[in-house]
Amino acid sequence: MTHLGTAPHKAEKTTKIPRWVLGLGPLVLIAALIALFSLLNAPGLTGLGDDRPPEEAVVVENIELTDGLITLTVRNEGADPVTIAQVIVSDYYAGLTQSENQMTHLESNTVTVSYPWVQGDPYDISLITSAGGRVDATIDAAVLSPDKGTSFFGLMALLGIYVGVIPIGLGLLWMPFVRRSSPAWIRGLLAFTVGLLVYLTIDATLEGIELVRDNASYGGPLVVLLGAVTAYLILEGIEGWAHQQTTNPATQPATQPATQPAGTANPAQPAGMANPARLSPQMLSLLIAVGIGLHNLGEGLAIGSAYAVGSLALGASLVIGFAIHNTTEGLAIVTPLASQRPPLTRLAILGLIAGAPAILGALLGATVYQLTLAAFLLGIGAGAVGQVAIKLLPMLKDTTGRTLTPLTAGGIITGLIFMFATGLLVIT
């Protein structure tokens, strides 16, 4: 029996397309369209610019000197293939051998030049391409490149310890001073830390851009910004995950409330300091250690590459300068722990996180040093310390809620000036 005013229900068949098909479909259509255009020789796709001369853009990435040989690593940044035909060293043609007869886009080539160079003399080198192009490089003072054996890599590891681990370990000895400081002094020290991190952010960014300013391979200066954004987002993700773990009731101990009553002071926060309500002092010190560690990775790269190309005096000056420069980084790590009594093992782990990457950087710089990689790692260091500086800002607030007071503004300025003054010791 059918009721008036109602229609019999009809079962409708609906076929759902899988979601992965919906996502992949446009890509398949684009690929098919490009293939069709190429097959039909669509106007504008082929033959464009056949009559123009080749565009040659070659950069010299590295120079090594051994007995009677000059070895250059070059890379083709342009879209057109490039062939190195001749080499001129200080107005004299020299014999050469190559690992590649022709370099395609972004391909590298090792050019070995036979030339009786003299220790300490300067040399101008010109690579002549088959199309008549010229690629210039300069050796200010010829120095025998060190033999990269076991003792050399041991030296690099030792230099990383000198630059990263020892100075930061000495900086951690400020922990008793920090623990006995008043809340106002703690805010001043945190402001000093912010100034230190801001300086490191700017310094690493400018150094990375300078490295690839004249090298457009792999995006040039863009790789610095890519590294900075990547590091910033990774640390933000780690912080968000840690915050979820600490605020999730399922992860809270049964004897502790999941949330803290409003208006109750955080016992982990020094009296008189505003609670950022997001990061614990332990997490802040860990983020600072990670950020400084990523920055020290770039410093290790600079030292390792200086020794690898034979700039031994430059490498020594970098070691001394960076060692003095990095001592206050230990202070930056322990300052958020002012109200804590962390065990020595935790402090040692934080010191290694911040300092040990200098060892890895020195080894990388001495072996696989490449300008774009170095710039990317410097960008990562800049993004990491910049992210930590932002996270420290809420801890500068006084009892009235103001962040920039005469005390904190003076602390930031002092941190900037101190890092600038010690940075003058780093001769580059």
Tab-separated table of C-alpha atoms in Angstrom:
chain	number	residue	atom	x	y	z
A	1	MET	CA	0.000	0.000	0.000
A	2	THR	CA	1.359	3.389	-1.014
A	3	HIS	CA	0.584	6.461	1.029
A	4	LEU	CA	-0.742	9.534	-0.752
A	5	GLY	CA	1.811	12.277	-1.340
A	6	THR	CA	4.797	9.978	-1.286
A	7	ALA	CA	6.724	8.503	-4.158
A	8	PRO	CA	8.137	5.009	-4.135
A	9	HIS	CA	11.795	5.010	-3.081
A	10	LYS	CA	14.224	4.032	-5.841
A	11	ALA	CA	17.643	2.739	-4.975
A	12	GLU	CA	20.301	4.767	-6.720
A	13	LYS	CA	23.667	3.339	-7.597
A	14	THR	CA	26.580	5.740	-7.026
A	15	THR	CA	30.120	4.847	-8.031
A	16	LYS	CA	32.800	6.758	-6.121
A	17	ILE	CA	36.052	7.516	-7.895
A	18	PRO	CA	39.076	6.759	-5.673
A	19	ARG	CA	40.660	9.881	-4.230
A	20	TRP	CA	44.109	9.023	-5.569
A	21	VAL	CA	42.672	8.960	-9.098
A	22	LEU	CA	41.243	12.453	-8.621
A	23	GLY	CA	44.652	13.688	-7.481
A	24	LEU	CA	46.639	11.929	-10.198
A	25	GLY	CA	44.237	12.694	-13.047
A	26	PRO	CA	45.326	16.296	-13.794
A	27	LEU	CA	48.995	15.284	-13.800
A	28	VAL	CA	48.327	12.492	-16.305
A	29	LEU	CA	46.386	14.890	-18.556
A	30	ILE	CA	49.227	17.451	-18.458
A	31	ALA	CA	51.796	14.775	-19.366
A	32	ALA	CA	49.599	13.506	-22.202
A	33	LEU	CA	49.122	17.044	-23.530
A	34	ILE	CA	52.867	17.758	-23.552
A	35	ALA	CA	53.551	14.426	-25.289
A	36	LEU	CA	50.915	15.229	-27.912
A	37	PHE	CA	52.397	18.674	-28.593
A	38	SER	CA	55.873	17.191	-28.957
A	39	LEU	CA	54.614	14.435	-31.259
A	40	LEU	CA	52.834	16.948	-33.507
A	41	ASN	CA	55.857	19.291	-33.456
A	42	ALA	CA	53.708	22.134	-32.186
A	43	PRO	CA	54.922	25.631	-33.147
A	44	GLY	CA	57.300	27.142	-30.610
A	45	LEU	CA	58.284	23.865	-28.971
A	46	THR	CA	61.165	22.966	-31.265
A	47	GLY	CA	63.689	24.945	-33.201
A	48	LEU	CA	63.322	28.001	-31.003
A	49	GLY	CA	66.647	29.827	-30.751
A	50	ASP	CA	68.545	27.478	-33.044
A	51	ASP	CA	70.329	30.417	-34.676
A	52	ARG	CA	71.543	32.056	-31.451
A	53	PRO	CA	75.076	31.488	-30.095
A	54	PRO	CA	75.379	29.115	-27.114
A	55	GLU	CA	74.962	30.647	-23.679
A	56	GLU	CA	77.947	29.599	-21.554
A	57	ALA	CA	77.895	30.079	-17.797
A	58	VAL	CA	80.662	28.167	-16.033
A	59	VAL	CA	81.895	28.724	-12.463
A	60	VAL	CA	85.016	27.467	-10.704
A	61	GLU	CA	83.963	25.847	-7.424
A	62	ASN	CA	87.286	24.600	-6.054
A	63	ILE	CA	91.044	24.673	-6.715
A	64	GLU	CA	93.585	22.197	-5.325
A	65	LEU	CA	97.347	22.299	-5.754
A	66	THR	CA	99.627	19.271	-5.838
A	67	ASP	CA	103.176	18.835	-7.139
A	68	GLY	CA	103.211	20.193	-10.710
A	69	LEU	CA	99.397	20.067	-10.985
A	70	ILE	CA	96.522	22.493	-10.546
A	71	THR	CA	93.127	20.775	-10.233
A	72	LEU	CA	89.980	22.816	-10.779
A	73	THR	CA	86.386	21.733	-10.175
A	74	VAL	CA	84.051	23.600	-12.526
A	75	ARG	CA	80.295	23.462	-13.065
A	76	ASN	CA	78.087	24.433	-16.002
A	77	GLU	CA	75.294	26.731	-14.796
A	78	GLY	CA	73.893	27.448	-18.249
A	79	ALA	CA	71.371	25.517	-20.296
A	80	ASP	CA	73.754	24.843	-23.220
A	81	PRO	CA	76.505	22.180	-23.177
A	82	VAL	CA	80.030	23.524	-22.602
A	83	THR	CA	83.415	22.066	-23.544
A	84	ILE	CA	86.688	23.277	-22.032
A	85	ALA	CA	89.197	23.464	-24.881
A	86	GLN	CA	92.269	25.228	-23.457
A	87	VAL	CA	93.770	26.539	-20.219
A	88	ILE	CA	95.956	29.611	-19.802
A	89	VAL	CA	97.975	30.004	-16.576
A	90	SER	CA	99.524	33.470	-16.145
A	91	ASP	CA	99.572	34.116	-19.929
A	92	TYR	CA	101.006	30.662	-20.770
A	93	TYR	CA	99.096	27.806	-22.377
A	94	ALA	CA	99.183	24.646	-20.280
A	95	GLY	CA	98.291	21.027	-20.913
A	96	LEU	CA	95.110	19.666	-19.372
A	97	THR	CA	93.088	16.521	-18.797
A	98	GLN	CA	89.377	16.397	-17.963
A	99	SER	CA	86.945	14.015	-16.318
A	100	GLU	CA	84.228	15.081	-18.793
A	101	ASN	CA	84.667	16.095	-22.425
A	102	GLN	CA	81.420	18.053	-22.338
A	103	MET	CA	79.402	19.489	-19.448
A	104	THR	CA	75.623	19.543	-19.661
A	105	HIS	CA	73.390	21.701	-17.467
A	106	LEU	CA	74.558	21.623	-13.796
A	107	GLU	CA	77.157	18.959	-14.571
A	108	SER	CA	80.577	19.310	-12.954
A	109	ASN	CA	83.978	18.651	-14.478
A	110	THR	CA	87.421	18.121	-12.967
A	111	VAL	CA	90.111	19.896	-14.992
A	112	THR	CA	93.682	18.895	-14.151
A	113	VAL	CA	96.321	21.343	-15.423
A	114	SER	CA	99.999	20.445	-15.746
A	115	TYR	CA	101.948	23.490	-14.593
A	116	PRO	CA	105.164	23.892	-12.511
A	117	TRP	CA	103.734	26.359	-10.003
A	118	VAL	CA	105.937	27.934	-7.341
A	119	GLN	CA	105.080	28.048	-3.649
A	120	GLY	CA	103.712	31.449	-2.597
A	121	ASP	CA	103.379	32.901	-6.111
A	122	PRO	CA	100.056	34.287	-7.407
A	123	TYR	CA	98.468	32.871	-10.575
A	124	ASP	CA	95.694	33.906	-12.935
A	125	ILE	CA	93.929	30.987	-14.612
A	126	SER	CA	91.665	31.229	-17.649
A	127	LEU	CA	89.623	28.330	-19.027
A	128	ILE	CA	88.830	28.771	-22.731
A	129	THR	CA	85.705	27.033	-24.034
A	130	SER	CA	85.255	25.587	-27.517
A	131	ALA	CA	82.969	28.530	-28.374
A	132	GLY	CA	85.608	31.075	-27.348
A	133	GLY	CA	84.220	31.848	-23.894
A	134	ARG	CA	86.514	32.599	-20.973
A	135	VAL	CA	86.236	31.489	-17.350
A	136	ASP	CA	88.663	33.189	-14.954
A	137	ALA	CA	89.993	32.088	-11.566
A	138	THR	CA	92.717	33.470	-9.295
A	139	ILE	CA	95.173	31.906	-6.871
A	140	ASP	CA	96.397	34.644	-4.532
A	141	ALA	CA	99.274	32.600	-3.139
A	142	ALA	CA	99.968	29.048	-4.254
A	143	VAL	CA	100.093	26.598	-1.331
A	144	LEU	CA	100.334	22.825	-1.476
A	145	SER	CA	96.941	21.317	-0.656
A	146	PRO	CA	97.130	18.959	2.351
A	147	ASP	CA	97.066	15.210	1.872
A	148	LYS	CA	93.611	14.007	2.923
A	149	GLY	CA	94.550	10.958	4.884
A	150	THR	CA	93.608	9.595	8.281
A	151	SER	CA	95.717	12.159	10.141
A	152	PHE	CA	94.052	14.981	8.199
A	153	PHE	CA	90.540	13.840	9.137
A	154	GLY	CA	91.676	13.408	12.719
A	155	LEU	CA	92.868	17.004	12.627
A	156	MET	CA	89.468	18.126	11.317
A	157	ALA	CA	87.691	16.335	14.160
A	158	LEU	CA	90.071	17.929	16.658
A	159	LEU	CA	89.429	21.385	15.211
A	160	GLY	CA	85.683	20.803	15.506
A	161	ILE	CA	86.190	20.011	19.183
A	162	TYR	CA	88.270	23.176	19.635
A	163	VAL	CA	85.657	25.343	17.950
A	164	GLY	CA	82.398	23.802	19.127
A	165	VAL	CA	82.578	21.401	22.055
A	166	ILE	CA	85.172	23.044	24.315
A	167	PRO	CA	83.964	26.685	24.088
A	168	ILE	CA	80.339	25.722	24.661
A	169	GLY	CA	81.346	23.426	27.510
A	170	LEU	CA	83.168	26.347	29.150
A	171	GLY	CA	80.077	28.495	28.625
A	172	LEU	CA	77.971	25.951	30.506
A	173	LEU	CA	80.055	26.734	33.608
A	174	TRP	CA	77.954	29.904	33.954
A	175	MET	CA	75.142	27.705	35.304
A	176	PRO	CA	75.839	28.456	39.034
A	177	PHE	CA	75.945	32.198	38.291
A	178	VAL	CA	72.643	31.996	36.411
A	179	ARG	CA	70.913	30.007	39.161
A	180	ARG	CA	71.822	32.621	41.802
A	181	SER	CA	70.641	35.562	39.694
A	182	SER	CA	67.491	37.548	40.432
A	183	PRO	CA	64.484	37.502	38.059
A	184	ALA	CA	65.532	40.874	36.679
A	185	TRP	CA	69.036	39.564	35.958
A	186	ILE	CA	67.542	36.481	34.316
A	187	ARG	CA	65.488	38.665	31.973
A	188	GLY	CA	68.639	40.619	31.150
A	189	LEU	CA	70.560	37.429	30.410
A	190	LEU	CA	67.713	36.130	28.260
A	191	ALA	CA	67.719	39.427	26.371
A	192	PHE	CA	71.488	39.038	25.901
A	193	THR	CA	70.775	35.562	24.509
A	194	VAL	CA	68.214	36.983	22.087
A	195	GLY	CA	70.785	39.516	20.857
A	196	LEU	CA	73.324	36.724	20.411
A	197	LEU	CA	70.861	34.604	18.391
A	198	VAL	CA	69.710	37.534	16.247
A	199	TYR	CA	73.332	38.273	15.364
A	200	LEU	CA	73.949	34.623	14.438
A	201	THR	CA	70.819	34.651	12.257
A	202	ILE	CA	71.917	37.719	10.323
A	203	ASP	CA	75.549	36.589	10.102
A	204	ALA	CA	74.730	33.120	8.769
A	205	THR	CA	72.250	34.501	6.231
A	206	LEU	CA	74.684	37.072	4.841
A	207	GLU	CA	77.544	34.547	4.769
A	208	GLY	CA	75.434	32.014	2.874
A	209	ILE	CA	74.307	34.602	0.322
A	210	GLU	CA	77.899	35.772	-0.131
A	211	LEU	CA	79.022	32.211	-0.895
A	212	VAL	CA	76.626	31.789	-3.846
A	213	ARG	CA	76.289	35.407	-4.936
A	214	ASP	CA	78.049	34.691	-8.226
A	215	ASN	CA	76.982	31.049	-8.431
A	216	ALA	CA	73.491	30.545	-9.832
A	217	SER	CA	73.610	26.744	-9.890
A	218	TYR	CA	70.800	25.120	-7.912
A	219	GLY	CA	69.077	28.459	-7.367
A	220	GLY	CA	71.968	30.557	-6.036
A	221	PRO	CA	71.016	32.655	-2.970
A	222	LEU	CA	67.563	31.076	-2.934
A	223	VAL	CA	69.033	27.949	-1.340
A	224	VAL	CA	69.923	30.025	1.737
A	225	LEU	CA	66.298	31.100	2.158
A	226	LEU	CA	65.140	27.547	1.466
A	227	GLY	CA	67.405	26.223	4.213
A	228	ALA	CA	66.248	28.902	6.663
A	229	VAL	CA	62.553	28.249	6.059
A	230	THR	CA	63.088	24.481	6.248
A	231	ALA	CA	64.865	24.677	9.608
A	232	TYR	CA	62.288	27.094	11.014
A	233	LEU	CA	59.368	24.859	10.062
A	234	ILE	CA	61.079	21.699	11.346
A	235	LEU	CA	61.725	23.257	14.755
A	236	GLU	CA	58.177	24.606	14.858
A	237	GLY	CA	56.913	21.097	14.137
A	238	ILE	CA	59.109	19.592	16.859
A	239	GLU	CA	57.892	22.217	19.305
A	240	GLY	CA	54.244	21.558	18.400
A	241	TRP	CA	54.711	17.823	18.855
A	242	ALA	CA	56.395	18.305	22.235
A	243	HIS	CA	53.619	20.674	23.335
A	244	GLN	CA	50.983	18.099	22.401
A	245	GLN	CA	52.811	15.430	24.371
A	246	THR	CA	52.993	17.586	27.494
A	247	THR	CA	49.380	18.832	27.332
A	248	ASN	CA	47.692	15.582	26.327
A	249	PRO	CA	45.896	14.185	29.395
A	250	ALA	CA	46.793	10.650	28.314
A	251	THR	CA	50.489	11.455	28.700
A	252	GLN	CA	50.195	13.208	32.069
A	253	PRO	CA	51.222	11.320	35.247
A	254	ALA	CA	48.292	10.128	37.330
A	255	THR	CA	49.389	12.245	40.277
A	256	GLN	CA	49.572	15.467	38.251
A	257	PRO	CA	46.673	17.514	36.901
A	258	ALA	CA	46.538	17.716	33.099
A	259	THR	CA	46.156	21.482	33.162
A	260	GLN	CA	47.375	24.161	35.510
A	261	PRO	CA	44.776	26.350	37.273
A	262	ALA	CA	44.509	29.886	35.981
A	263	GLY	CA	46.596	32.387	37.889
A	264	THR	CA	48.942	29.751	39.291
A	265	ALA	CA	52.629	30.399	38.757
A	266	ASN	CA	54.680	27.909	36.878
A	267	PRO	CA	57.204	26.459	39.319
A	268	ALA	CA	59.674	25.982	36.466
A	269	GLN	CA	59.600	29.717	35.741
A	270	PRO	CA	61.638	32.186	37.814
A	271	ALA	CA	59.571	34.516	39.970
A	272	GLY	CA	58.611	37.769	38.318
A	273	MET	CA	58.916	36.377	34.782
A	274	ALA	CA	55.993	35.893	32.448
A	275	ASN	CA	55.147	32.323	31.526
A	276	PRO	CA	55.049	31.759	27.768
A	277	ALA	CA	52.596	28.906	28.475
A	278	ARG	CA	53.983	26.918	25.610
A	279	LEU	CA	57.540	25.777	26.212
A	280	SER	CA	59.122	24.356	29.330
A	281	PRO	CA	62.605	25.594	30.306
A	282	GLN	CA	63.994	22.178	29.338
A	283	MET	CA	62.452	22.425	25.866
A	284	LEU	CA	63.717	25.969	25.391
A	285	SER	CA	67.278	25.006	26.306
A	286	LEU	CA	67.065	22.031	23.940
A	287	LEU	CA	65.836	24.227	21.070
A	288	ILE	CA	68.652	26.692	21.741
A	289	ALA	CA	71.188	23.857	21.683
A	290	VAL	CA	69.775	22.493	18.413
A	291	GLY	CA	69.755	25.924	16.782
A	292	ILE	CA	73.305	26.706	17.862
A	293	GLY	CA	74.405	23.234	16.766
A	294	LEU	CA	73.063	23.787	13.259
A	295	HIS	CA	74.842	27.128	13.153
A	296	ASN	CA	78.107	25.560	14.316
A	297	LEU	CA	77.770	23.077	11.462
A	298	GLY	CA	78.267	26.007	9.094
A	299	GLU	CA	81.261	27.258	11.075
A	300	GLY	CA	82.845	23.823	10.839
A	301	LEU	CA	82.320	23.903	7.070
A	302	ALA	CA	84.246	27.171	6.827
A	303	ILE	CA	87.190	25.787	8.803
A	304	GLY	CA	87.304	22.452	6.973
A	305	SER	CA	87.166	24.056	3.532
A	306	ALA	CA	89.899	26.562	4.455
A	307	TYR	CA	92.265	23.745	5.445
A	308	ALA	CA	91.243	21.606	2.456
A	309	VAL	CA	92.334	24.240	-0.065
A	310	GLY	CA	95.617	24.813	1.766
A	311	SER	CA	94.716	28.070	3.540
A	312	LEU	CA	96.326	26.861	6.761
A	313	ALA	CA	96.854	30.338	8.232
A	314	LEU	CA	93.249	31.249	7.475
A	315	GLY	CA	92.039	28.022	9.059
A	316	ALA	CA	94.016	28.737	12.238
A	317	SER	CA	92.572	32.243	12.524
A	318	LEU	CA	89.078	30.839	12.034
A	319	VAL	CA	89.617	28.332	14.840
A	320	ILE	CA	90.775	31.000	17.320
A	321	GLY	CA	88.071	33.450	16.310
A	322	PHE	CA	85.209	30.953	16.407
A	323	ALA	CA	86.385	29.520	19.746
A	324	ILE	CA	86.188	32.930	21.446
A	325	HIS	CA	83.032	33.755	19.521
A	326	ASN	CA	81.235	30.601	20.706
A	327	THR	CA	81.942	30.710	24.434
A	328	THR	CA	78.800	32.708	25.235
A	329	GLU	CA	76.656	30.133	23.425
A	330	GLY	CA	76.894	27.960	26.535
A	331	LEU	CA	75.431	30.833	28.540
A	332	ALA	CA	72.537	31.000	26.079
A	333	ILE	CA	71.789	27.309	26.670
A	334	VAL	CA	71.732	27.401	30.493
A	335	THR	CA	69.898	30.710	30.980
A	336	PRO	CA	66.362	29.253	30.486
A	337	LEU	CA	67.256	26.676	33.176
A	338	ALA	CA	67.756	29.370	35.820
A	339	SER	CA	65.194	27.896	38.224
A	340	GLN	CA	66.219	24.299	37.547
A	341	ARG	CA	68.932	22.051	38.907
A	342	PRO	CA	69.654	19.944	35.817
A	343	PRO	CA	71.937	16.931	36.210
A	344	LEU	CA	75.413	17.143	34.750
A	345	THR	CA	74.542	14.483	32.178
A	346	ARG	CA	71.779	16.690	30.750
A	347	LEU	CA	74.110	19.665	30.528
A	348	ALA	CA	76.731	17.489	28.825
A	349	ILE	CA	74.179	16.272	26.288
A	350	LEU	CA	73.055	19.840	25.560
A	351	GLY	CA	76.680	20.879	25.113
A	352	LEU	CA	77.306	18.048	22.646
A	353	ILE	CA	74.139	18.852	20.691
A	354	ALA	CA	75.334	22.435	20.308
A	355	GLY	CA	79.052	21.811	19.789
A	356	ALA	CA	79.517	18.430	18.098
A	357	PRO	CA	78.055	19.532	14.715
A	358	ALA	CA	81.206	21.632	14.276
A	359	ILE	CA	83.116	18.344	13.982
A	360	LEU	CA	80.777	17.093	11.250
A	361	GLY	CA	81.001	20.440	9.476
A	362	ALA	CA	84.804	20.386	9.478
A	363	LEU	CA	84.832	16.854	8.014
A	364	LEU	CA	82.302	17.818	5.326
A	365	GLY	CA	84.178	20.986	4.484
A	366	ALA	CA	87.414	19.065	4.060
A	367	THR	CA	85.943	16.361	1.797
A	368	VAL	CA	82.761	17.169	-0.117
A	369	TYR	CA	82.775	20.948	0.180
A	370	GLN	CA	80.420	22.468	-2.376
A	371	LEU	CA	79.304	26.097	-2.389
A	372	THR	CA	75.596	25.401	-2.756
A	373	LEU	CA	75.614	22.757	-0.008
A	374	ALA	CA	77.504	25.103	2.311
A	375	ALA	CA	75.045	27.929	1.612
A	376	PHE	CA	72.085	25.625	2.269
A	377	LEU	CA	73.533	24.471	5.598
A	378	LEU	CA	74.244	28.071	6.608
A	379	GLY	CA	70.616	28.869	5.782
A	380	ILE	CA	69.496	25.990	8.004
A	381	GLY	CA	71.572	27.407	10.855
A	382	ALA	CA	70.107	30.883	10.321
A	383	GLY	CA	66.528	29.603	10.363
A	384	ALA	CA	67.143	27.495	13.456
A	385	VAL	CA	68.645	30.222	15.648
A	386	GLY	CA	66.088	32.729	14.367
A	387	GLN	CA	63.253	30.440	15.432
A	388	VAL	CA	64.750	30.074	18.901
A	389	ALA	CA	65.165	33.850	19.262
A	390	ILE	CA	61.457	34.298	18.541
A	391	LYS	CA	60.537	31.689	21.155
A	392	LEU	CA	62.608	33.465	23.807
A	393	LEU	CA	60.831	36.800	23.395
A	394	PRO	CA	57.831	35.920	25.648
A	395	MET	CA	60.256	35.175	28.485
A	396	LEU	CA	61.470	38.790	28.455
A	397	LYS	CA	58.147	40.109	29.765
A	398	ASP	CA	58.197	41.725	33.195
A	399	THR	CA	55.397	41.739	35.760
A	400	THR	CA	53.565	44.445	33.783
A	401	GLY	CA	53.641	42.380	30.588
A	402	ARG	CA	56.137	44.584	28.720
A	403	THR	CA	58.728	42.816	26.584
A	404	LEU	CA	61.069	45.652	25.621
A	405	THR	CA	62.029	47.430	28.805
A	406	PRO	CA	65.257	49.381	29.314
A	407	LEU	CA	66.751	46.214	30.825
A	408	THR	CA	65.786	43.826	28.023
A	409	ALA	CA	66.476	46.308	25.212
A	410	GLY	CA	69.908	46.933	26.712
A	411	GLY	CA	70.498	43.188	26.987
A	412	ILE	CA	69.660	42.609	23.309
A	413	ILE	CA	71.935	45.461	22.224
A	414	THR	CA	74.740	44.159	24.448
A	415	GLY	CA	74.392	40.703	22.894
A	416	LEU	CA	74.581	42.146	19.390
A	417	ILE	CA	77.619	44.277	20.209
A	418	PHE	CA	79.430	41.428	21.963
A	419	MET	CA	78.929	39.042	19.048
A	420	PHE	CA	79.983	41.718	16.570
A	421	ALA	CA	83.136	42.509	18.562
A	422	THR	CA	84.159	38.853	18.917
A	423	GLY	CA	83.214	38.269	15.276
A	424	LEU	CA	85.967	40.706	14.283
A	425	LEU	CA	88.420	38.061	15.502
A	426	VAL	CA	87.178	35.713	12.772
A	427	ILE	CA	89.362	36.639	9.784
A	428	THR	CA	87.677	35.580	6.537
